[in-house]
Amino acid sequence: MKKAIKHTISLLVSNKPGVLTRVALVFARRGFNIDSLVVSKAQTPAFSRMNIEATGDERTLSLMMAQLNRLVDVIRAVDHAGEDVVQRELALFKIKCTPRTRTEILQMADTFRGQTVDMGDDTVTLQITGKSTKIEAFHTMMKPFEIMELVRTGKVLMSRGRESTA
Amino acid sequence: MIRKMKTAAELMLDVLHQSGVSHVFGIPGGNSIPIYDALTHHPLQLILTRHEQGATHMADGFARTSGKPSVVCVTSGPGATNTLTGILTAMMDSIPMLIITGQSITPNIGLDAFQEADVMGMSFPVVKHSYRVSDPQDISRIIREALHIATTGRPGPVLVDIPKDVSAAMVNVDIECEQDLPGYQAAPEINIGELELAANLINAAHRPVILSGHGVILSDASKALMEVVEKMRIPVTTTLLGKGGFPDTHELCLGLPGMHGTAYANKALCESDLIVSIGARWDDRITGIPEKFCTNARKIHFDIDPVEIGKIIPVDCAVIGDARMALEELIAYLKPGELKSWNNRIRSWKRSFPLKYRKEGKLRAQHIIEELSKLAGPEAVVCTDVGQHQMWAAQFVKTDKGKNWISSGGAGTMGFGLPSAIGAQLARPDATIYAIVGDGSFQMTFCELATATINKLPIKIILMNNRYLGMVRQWQHLFYDNRFTGVDLVGNPDFIKLASAYNIKGFRVKRSSDVRKTLKAAIDWNDGPCLIEAVVEQHDNVFPMVPAGATLEEMIIEPPKRPRVVS
């Protein structure tokens, strides 16, 4: 069994219809599941940025990176596995609560520098921002309570200093 | 100011014509009528085919024999989906091709309109790139970009999908059309450090072999390769698509390697200490199990496509870039070594393990092919279909020039032979074009006989009729204990009558003693296409053979006494 590693890939692509399909097909053809995917406009409107997280063995992934870079609509694709990059994710947690548990939940959110974005009779909605590991840690803390919904944006990242991201 | 206006379709044809395109292959339909309307009085020559798959293979054969891109133009829906096999064929073999598909009018796209198909979505995995034209003003830029992408770097098919309202729209002919391809690099610069490393490995090798592929032909590197070979005395094996890139008749040519390669090519690879792959991609029909492929040899890989480096076989040195430029640079770094004993070794293998077949008894396909090659000479252009006859042709046809051997390699598309020969004849009107086809393959696209007849193309079709899907039958015989399933082509038509229905002259040969006489008569036939049906031994098998999943060392040189059974 080949060793599976988590890869974080950033791409600078043309902002055109169909580009996402072309990129996704490179992963699908080798049976790679995309763990998370973020697409948004880049600083110039002609381009978009993509951040993709996928798990798989090194050799297949390096072939896939070459295949991504071969796509005409991909300006650049870079794998940041093992690199120290600035990485952020945002998550919204909707937790069921009683007047008794609400304080406890809010205290925990405070520890994680979370924000309360909504509150109802028996729910509280929290926003947690940070590295994906932090969101996972908060997720663990919330498990004893009833998590009604959890929405995560997926990872965005940027290279440090003058290094270009993709 | 009066602006000069044309339909987007007319402007598109003008751009194609200015770019050196001469022929358009296809069949019209509702959503491509504006394009066909523009063809009415246009200098581009329309070749009306009988099926869209035929159109793609004709364009393919045209491109392979001329080195120039050619254009397929079909309608939406089934017209477009019928091209997918041909697009895959072109993609696998790196053929420059432009496929223009009509599409439903813009407001109807996505609404399951009549003859609507998401051909962009369907073709993503088999094109080098594709476009949907949504603004008619973009047509000129898109067609130029599409041709640029199709023909540069590693060539490949590019699809342009044009809604009917877009092709019919009026556009200003003088629109500026800057190419806008920030993500496309045609050919990477050659890294001199890697080139020196390659030269050092070659200079130090005692038993080197060059594996010459399609890239040598696509980049016109034959002359540079010959200089390298003559200087260094390195033997060359040419892949199925690389055939002709180095002359078959050269004393250092080993012919085809791999599954049905020559024994001496495979033995040379197995015993080599260095394999230099130039424009070849370590195809599984050559390498078998990559982990066990020629483990004692170091490997150098010259390729224009970075994706191919390390894809199948880990290499010791990779030179990324155009093969001809790389070889022209390389030669200065090369120092001839002492390869006399290696060359002698190869010569003795060639003597001990020649390609052979039985000339007595029933007529053999190999016999026809060898005789044809002798009569036609090494300058002949040979197009093949896919199957046993293709492998025998690869073994016994002597090809001395690139672009003279046309065969579907990567995709192995049955039905390729006849239409590719039609494209080849249109590209090279003065050459004699031979299409070697099998009875199975031929029946997949024989409707194009009409296209050959109406265009008076003097193609010589040599049909190997063994009334079987022979290659599958061979596998069932060797590895599935003779359980023949789905391979008996009972009910084949009378091929001579079939040819005559299309007004094509037919010849039939059944006996070995008649081979030469019949072929000569066919070669002398000068009134349009002709078909030579060779009724050949039904149960013949292609040897040598490396079974799937085995290593080159396990090659079976001669037919086994008892068939192997897959456990």
Tab-separated table of C-alpha atoms in Angstrom, chain B residues 148-489:
chain	number	residue	atom	x	y	z
B	148	HIS	CA	-1.892	27.200	-32.308
B	149	ILE	CA	-2.662	24.815	-29.444
B	150	ALA	CA	-3.377	21.894	-31.788
B	151	THR	CA	-0.112	22.225	-33.706
B	152	THR	CA	2.489	23.335	-31.161
B	153	GLY	CA	4.191	21.555	-28.261
B	154	ARG	CA	2.813	18.043	-28.079
B	155	PRO	CA	0.145	18.254	-30.784
B	156	GLY	CA	-3.423	17.202	-30.100
B	157	PRO	CA	-7.085	17.652	-30.970
B	158	VAL	CA	-8.875	20.899	-30.130
B	159	LEU	CA	-12.660	21.105	-30.230
B	160	VAL	CA	-14.613	24.291	-30.998
B	161	ASP	CA	-18.336	24.172	-30.285
B	162	ILE	CA	-20.317	26.865	-32.130
B	163	PRO	CA	-24.014	27.534	-31.500
B	164	LYS	CA	-25.992	28.069	-34.720
B	165	ASP	CA	-26.922	31.646	-33.843
B	166	VAL	CA	-23.238	32.431	-33.299
B	167	SER	CA	-22.017	30.946	-36.595
B	168	ALA	CA	-24.781	32.791	-38.459
B	169	ALA	CA	-24.158	36.153	-36.763
B	170	MET	CA	-22.600	39.009	-38.723
B	171	VAL	CA	-19.205	40.159	-37.513
B	172	ASN	CA	-16.737	42.863	-38.426
B	173	VAL	CA	-13.887	41.171	-40.320
B	174	ASP	CA	-11.226	43.587	-39.051
B	175	ILE	CA	-11.537	42.804	-35.355
B	176	GLU	CA	-8.276	42.741	-33.472
B	177	CYS	CA	-7.503	39.272	-32.265
B	178	GLU	CA	-4.657	39.090	-29.798
B	179	GLN	CA	-4.064	35.538	-28.629
B	180	ASP	CA	-4.691	35.218	-24.934
B	181	LEU	CA	-3.110	32.024	-23.606
B	182	PRO	CA	-1.321	32.807	-20.338
B	183	GLY	CA	-1.455	29.169	-19.187
B	184	TYR	CA	-0.057	27.596	-22.342
B	185	GLN	CA	3.598	26.892	-22.946
B	186	ALA	CA	4.221	25.317	-26.344
B	187	ALA	CA	7.715	23.932	-25.839
B	188	PRO	CA	9.855	24.217	-22.726
B	189	GLU	CA	13.472	25.425	-23.101
B	190	ILE	CA	15.969	22.605	-23.125
B	191	ASN	CA	17.985	22.366	-19.940
B	192	ILE	CA	21.658	22.143	-20.954
B	193	GLY	CA	22.626	20.535	-17.646
B	194	GLU	CA	20.258	17.617	-18.284
B	195	LEU	CA	21.478	17.398	-21.871
B	196	GLU	CA	25.096	17.092	-20.670
B	197	LEU	CA	24.062	14.449	-18.170
B	198	ALA	CA	22.350	12.560	-21.004
B	199	ALA	CA	25.502	12.805	-23.119
B	200	ASN	CA	27.662	11.532	-20.247
B	201	LEU	CA	25.364	8.542	-19.726
B	202	ILE	CA	25.401	7.777	-23.459
B	203	ASN	CA	29.190	8.179	-23.708
B	204	ALA	CA	29.690	5.816	-20.770
B	205	ALA	CA	27.283	3.122	-21.973
B	206	HIS	CA	28.532	-0.209	-23.305
B	207	ARG	CA	25.228	-1.621	-24.491
B	208	PRO	CA	22.944	1.332	-25.308
B	209	VAL	CA	19.679	1.146	-27.262
B	210	ILE	CA	17.664	4.058	-28.623
B	211	LEU	CA	13.887	3.747	-28.306
B	212	SER	CA	12.639	6.078	-31.013
B	213	GLY	CA	9.005	7.175	-30.852
B	214	HIS	CA	6.414	9.312	-32.586
B	215	GLY	CA	8.025	12.474	-31.198
B	216	VAL	CA	10.950	11.979	-33.582
B	217	ILE	CA	8.546	12.136	-36.536
B	218	LEU	CA	6.392	14.946	-35.130
B	219	SER	CA	9.425	17.157	-34.519
B	220	ASP	CA	11.165	16.220	-37.780
B	221	ALA	CA	14.119	14.840	-35.871
B	222	SER	CA	14.959	11.946	-38.217
B	223	LYS	CA	18.038	13.611	-39.669
B	224	ALA	CA	19.385	14.593	-36.252
B	225	LEU	CA	18.702	11.089	-34.961
B	226	MET	CA	20.554	9.575	-37.908
B	227	GLU	CA	23.574	11.784	-37.165
B	228	VAL	CA	23.600	10.665	-33.539
B	229	VAL	CA	23.279	7.009	-34.549
B	230	GLU	CA	25.947	7.181	-37.242
B	231	LYS	CA	28.354	8.911	-34.875
B	232	MET	CA	27.777	6.596	-31.924
B	233	ARG	CA	26.725	3.329	-33.655
B	234	ILE	CA	23.809	2.868	-31.232
B	235	PRO	CA	21.107	0.419	-32.384
B	236	VAL	CA	17.585	1.836	-32.692
B	237	THR	CA	14.233	0.234	-32.013
B	238	THR	CA	11.232	2.198	-33.281
B	239	THR	CA	7.858	2.106	-31.537
B	240	LEU	CA	4.692	1.384	-33.513
B	241	LEU	CA	4.125	5.107	-34.056
B	242	GLY	CA	7.822	5.862	-34.393
B	243	LYS	CA	8.165	3.503	-37.373
B	244	GLY	CA	9.884	5.322	-40.207
B	245	GLY	CA	11.460	7.917	-37.904
B	246	PHE	CA	14.598	5.824	-38.388
B	247	PRO	CA	14.813	3.751	-41.591
B	248	ASP	CA	13.761	0.123	-41.234
B	249	THR	CA	16.356	-0.800	-43.834
B	250	HIS	CA	19.293	0.601	-41.811
B	251	GLU	CA	21.662	-2.040	-40.439
B	252	LEU	CA	21.264	-0.631	-36.910
B	253	CYS	CA	17.456	-0.696	-37.018
B	254	LEU	CA	15.892	-3.331	-34.769
B	255	GLY	CA	12.288	-2.754	-35.803
B	256	LEU	CA	9.399	-2.866	-33.378
B	257	PRO	CA	9.920	-3.579	-29.648
B	258	GLY	CA	7.453	-4.916	-27.108
B	259	MET	CA	4.455	-7.226	-27.213
B	260	HIS	CA	4.769	-8.181	-30.894
B	261	GLY	CA	8.208	-6.750	-31.412
B	262	THR	CA	11.123	-8.511	-33.018
B	263	ALA	CA	13.058	-10.942	-30.870
B	264	TYR	CA	16.263	-8.976	-31.485
B	265	ALA	CA	14.709	-5.659	-30.422
B	266	ASN	CA	13.446	-7.184	-27.187
B	267	LYS	CA	16.698	-9.060	-26.534
B	268	ALA	CA	18.649	-5.865	-27.105
B	269	LEU	CA	16.437	-3.999	-24.621
B	270	CYS	CA	16.745	-6.779	-22.042
B	271	GLU	CA	20.548	-6.878	-22.255
B	272	SER	CA	21.087	-3.149	-22.591
B	273	ASP	CA	22.772	-1.013	-19.955
B	274	LEU	CA	21.150	2.198	-21.219
B	275	ILE	CA	17.831	2.910	-22.937
B	276	VAL	CA	17.492	6.308	-24.559
B	277	SER	CA	13.828	7.024	-25.199
B	278	ILE	CA	13.308	9.842	-27.696
B	279	GLY	CA	9.730	11.017	-28.133
B	280	ALA	CA	8.333	7.709	-26.882
B	281	ARG	CA	6.256	7.271	-23.752
B	282	TRP	CA	7.168	3.852	-22.310
B	283	ASP	CA	3.833	2.489	-23.452
B	284	ASP	CA	2.560	-0.585	-21.599
B	285	ARG	CA	2.682	-2.587	-24.867
B	286	ILE	CA	6.463	-2.132	-24.632
B	287	THR	CA	7.210	-2.003	-20.926
B	288	GLY	CA	4.716	-4.579	-19.602
B	289	ILE	CA	5.179	-4.488	-15.824
B	290	PRO	CA	7.035	-1.190	-15.282
B	291	GLU	CA	8.808	-2.420	-12.098
B	292	LYS	CA	10.333	-5.311	-14.011
B	293	PHE	CA	11.148	-3.491	-17.241
B	294	CYS	CA	14.843	-3.739	-18.119
B	295	THR	CA	15.937	-3.207	-14.539
B	296	ASN	CA	19.645	-3.406	-15.408
B	297	ALA	CA	19.479	-0.497	-17.802
B	298	ARG	CA	19.690	3.173	-16.943
B	299	LYS	CA	17.104	5.281	-18.707
B	300	ILE	CA	17.112	8.651	-20.432
B	301	HIS	CA	13.868	10.235	-21.546
B	302	PHE	CA	13.610	12.978	-24.186
B	303	ASP	CA	10.042	14.320	-24.296
B	304	ILE	CA	8.299	17.599	-25.032
B	305	ASP	CA	5.530	16.821	-22.537
B	306	PRO	CA	6.622	17.051	-18.865
B	307	VAL	CA	3.672	14.819	-17.903
B	308	GLU	CA	5.381	11.836	-19.540
B	309	ILE	CA	8.520	12.099	-17.392
B	310	GLY	CA	8.383	9.408	-14.734
B	311	LYS	CA	4.763	8.562	-15.576
B	312	ILE	CA	5.456	4.887	-16.235
B	313	ILE	CA	9.188	4.356	-15.751
B	314	PRO	CA	11.441	6.244	-13.354
B	315	VAL	CA	14.313	7.725	-15.369
B	316	ASP	CA	17.907	8.698	-14.587
B	317	CYS	CA	17.831	11.737	-16.814
B	318	ALA	CA	15.031	13.710	-18.484
B	319	VAL	CA	15.476	16.230	-21.269
B	320	ILE	CA	12.245	18.168	-21.708
B	321	GLY	CA	11.771	19.927	-25.026
B	322	ASP	CA	11.594	19.489	-28.782
B	323	ALA	CA	13.297	16.256	-29.867
B	324	ARG	CA	14.998	17.700	-32.937
B	325	MET	CA	16.423	20.677	-31.066
B	326	ALA	CA	17.566	18.437	-28.230
B	327	LEU	CA	19.311	15.974	-30.574
B	328	GLU	CA	20.948	18.752	-32.568
B	329	GLU	CA	22.379	20.138	-29.324
B	330	LEU	CA	23.256	16.716	-27.962
B	331	ILE	CA	25.510	15.677	-30.797
B	332	ALA	CA	28.261	18.119	-29.814
B	333	TYR	CA	28.563	16.459	-26.402
B	334	LEU	CA	28.794	12.905	-27.730
B	335	LYS	CA	32.049	10.953	-27.919
B	336	PRO	CA	31.972	7.687	-29.885
B	337	GLY	CA	32.745	4.708	-27.688
B	338	GLU	CA	33.645	1.115	-28.389
B	339	LEU	CA	30.356	-0.545	-29.310
B	340	LYS	CA	31.705	-3.078	-31.803
B	341	SER	CA	31.044	-6.135	-29.647
B	342	TRP	CA	27.535	-4.866	-28.811
B	343	ASN	CA	26.831	-4.324	-32.515
B	344	ASN	CA	28.145	-7.813	-33.284
B	345	ARG	CA	25.909	-9.275	-30.613
B	346	ILE	CA	22.880	-7.612	-32.161
B	347	ARG	CA	23.863	-8.761	-35.628
B	348	SER	CA	24.005	-12.342	-34.403
B	349	TRP	CA	20.548	-12.029	-32.781
B	350	LYS	CA	19.200	-10.705	-36.059
B	351	ARG	CA	20.640	-13.784	-37.798
B	352	SER	CA	19.451	-16.276	-35.184
B	353	PHE	CA	15.931	-14.936	-34.559
B	354	PRO	CA	14.588	-13.453	-37.792
B	355	LEU	CA	10.896	-12.743	-38.261
B	356	LYS	CA	9.491	-15.747	-40.028
B	357	TYR	CA	6.343	-17.446	-41.278
B	358	ARG	CA	5.501	-20.457	-43.394
B	359	LYS	CA	5.444	-19.656	-47.085
B	360	GLU	CA	4.204	-23.097	-48.096
B	361	GLY	CA	0.659	-24.307	-47.553
B	362	LYS	CA	-2.166	-21.885	-46.933
B	363	LEU	CA	-1.834	-18.223	-47.787
B	364	ARG	CA	-0.431	-16.149	-44.919
B	365	ALA	CA	-1.075	-12.481	-44.274
B	366	GLN	CA	2.655	-12.030	-43.609
B	367	HIS	CA	3.420	-13.282	-47.099
B	368	ILE	CA	1.164	-10.691	-48.763
B	369	ILE	CA	2.525	-7.903	-46.585
B	370	GLU	CA	6.170	-8.796	-47.181
B	371	GLU	CA	5.605	-9.106	-50.918
B	372	LEU	CA	3.661	-5.846	-50.991
B	373	SER	CA	6.445	-4.059	-49.168
B	374	LYS	CA	8.980	-5.413	-51.692
B	375	LEU	CA	6.881	-4.327	-54.670
B	376	ALA	CA	5.905	-0.943	-53.237
B	377	GLY	CA	9.355	-0.068	-51.914
B	378	PRO	CA	10.351	1.695	-48.689
B	379	GLU	CA	8.893	5.020	-49.892
B	380	ALA	CA	5.339	3.677	-49.948
B	381	VAL	CA	2.750	5.139	-47.598
B	382	VAL	CA	1.045	2.395	-45.619
B	383	CYS	CA	-2.045	2.945	-43.474
B	384	THR	CA	-3.276	0.108	-41.287
B	385	ASP	CA	-6.282	-0.845	-39.283
B	386	VAL	CA	-5.999	-2.486	-35.871
B	387	GLY	CA	-5.425	-6.137	-35.066
B	388	GLN	CA	-3.247	-9.008	-36.241
B	389	HIS	CA	-2.736	-7.549	-39.715
B	390	GLN	CA	-1.518	-4.329	-38.095
B	391	MET	CA	1.161	-6.157	-36.122
B	392	TRP	CA	2.239	-8.185	-39.156
B	393	ALA	CA	2.395	-4.990	-41.188
B	394	ALA	CA	4.484	-3.344	-38.463
B	395	GLN	CA	6.822	-6.341	-38.625
B	396	PHE	CA	7.069	-6.883	-42.383
B	397	VAL	CA	6.520	-3.499	-44.043
B	398	LYS	CA	9.811	-1.699	-44.471
B	399	THR	CA	9.354	2.014	-43.887
B	400	ASP	CA	12.211	4.406	-44.454
B	401	LYS	CA	10.563	7.747	-43.826
B	402	GLY	CA	8.495	9.299	-41.096
B	403	LYS	CA	4.925	10.152	-42.144
B	404	ASN	CA	4.850	7.057	-44.403
B	405	TRP	CA	3.519	4.687	-41.741
B	406	ILE	CA	0.047	5.543	-40.445
B	407	SER	CA	-1.482	3.445	-37.695
B	408	SER	CA	-3.676	3.952	-34.650
B	409	GLY	CA	-1.393	3.153	-31.734
B	410	GLY	CA	-2.559	4.471	-28.382
B	411	ALA	CA	-6.273	4.070	-28.930
B	412	GLY	CA	-6.039	1.018	-31.193
B	413	THR	CA	-9.099	2.167	-33.105
B	414	MET	CA	-10.558	-0.457	-35.434
B	415	GLY	CA	-11.982	1.233	-38.510
B	416	PHE	CA	-9.065	3.659	-38.743
B	417	GLY	CA	-7.414	2.132	-41.822
B	418	LEU	CA	-9.609	3.073	-44.795
B	419	PRO	CA	-10.550	6.630	-43.759
B	420	SER	CA	-6.975	7.447	-42.712
B	421	ALA	CA	-5.808	6.279	-46.149
B	422	ILE	CA	-8.366	8.610	-47.780
B	423	GLY	CA	-6.963	11.516	-45.740
B	424	ALA	CA	-3.420	10.452	-46.629
B	425	GLN	CA	-4.189	10.353	-50.351
B	426	LEU	CA	-5.734	13.835	-50.231
B	427	ALA	CA	-2.660	15.139	-48.405
B	428	ARG	CA	-0.208	13.413	-50.742
B	429	PRO	CA	-1.939	13.156	-54.141
B	430	ASP	CA	1.235	11.899	-55.845
B	431	ALA	CA	2.050	9.107	-53.411
B	432	THR	CA	0.733	5.578	-53.669
B	433	ILE	CA	-1.299	4.886	-50.565
B	434	TYR	CA	-1.818	1.342	-49.325
B	435	ALA	CA	-4.474	0.611	-46.724
B	436	ILE	CA	-3.841	-2.729	-45.045
B	437	VAL	CA	-7.056	-3.653	-43.259
B	438	GLY	CA	-8.645	-6.628	-41.545
B	439	ASP	CA	-12.118	-7.949	-42.278
B	440	GLY	CA	-13.258	-6.961	-38.778
B	441	SER	CA	-11.833	-3.422	-38.800
B	442	PHE	CA	-12.815	-2.732	-42.397
B	443	GLN	CA	-16.483	-3.367	-41.696
B	444	MET	CA	-16.527	-0.658	-39.047
B	445	THR	CA	-16.000	2.190	-41.537
B	446	PHE	CA	-16.324	0.725	-45.041
B	447	CYS	CA	-19.089	3.223	-45.850
B	448	GLU	CA	-16.190	5.545	-46.698
B	449	LEU	CA	-15.587	3.521	-49.860
B	450	ALA	CA	-18.046	5.996	-51.329
B	451	THR	CA	-15.803	8.884	-50.298
B	452	ALA	CA	-12.826	7.197	-51.973
B	453	THR	CA	-14.800	6.579	-55.163
B	454	ILE	CA	-16.385	9.999	-55.622
B	455	ASN	CA	-13.024	11.680	-55.068
B	456	LYS	CA	-11.344	9.198	-57.459
B	457	LEU	CA	-8.652	8.410	-54.920
B	458	PRO	CA	-6.372	5.631	-56.218
B	459	ILE	CA	-5.981	3.926	-52.818
B	460	LYS	CA	-5.001	0.277	-52.796
B	461	ILE	CA	-6.968	-1.499	-50.075
B	462	ILE	CA	-5.457	-4.816	-49.042
B	463	LEU	CA	-8.035	-6.671	-47.009
B	464	MET	CA	-6.783	-9.597	-44.912
B	465	ASN	CA	-9.808	-11.802	-44.615
B	466	ASN	CA	-9.470	-14.561	-42.038
B	467	ARG	CA	-13.158	-14.331	-41.106
B	468	TYR	CA	-12.188	-13.746	-37.518
B	469	LEU	CA	-11.501	-10.968	-35.083
B	470	GLY	CA	-8.054	-12.493	-35.202
B	471	MET	CA	-6.242	-10.817	-32.332
B	472	VAL	CA	-8.930	-11.667	-29.804
B	473	ARG	CA	-9.116	-15.178	-31.246
B	474	GLN	CA	-5.333	-15.441	-30.769
B	475	TRP	CA	-5.655	-14.519	-27.060
B	476	GLN	CA	-8.557	-16.931	-26.604
B	477	HIS	CA	-6.477	-19.625	-28.268
B	478	LEU	CA	-3.322	-18.995	-26.243
B	479	PHE	CA	-4.656	-17.967	-22.855
B	480	TYR	CA	-8.312	-19.017	-22.653
B	481	ASP	CA	-8.044	-22.683	-23.652
B	482	ASN	CA	-9.478	-22.169	-27.139
B	483	ARG	CA	-12.798	-20.856	-25.897
B	484	PHE	CA	-13.649	-18.777	-28.965
B	485	THR	CA	-16.362	-16.333	-28.029
B	486	GLY	CA	-17.584	-13.482	-30.173
B	487	VAL	CA	-14.779	-13.707	-32.691
B	488	ASP	CA	-16.225	-15.667	-35.613
B	489	LEU	CA	-17.276	-13.208	-38.313
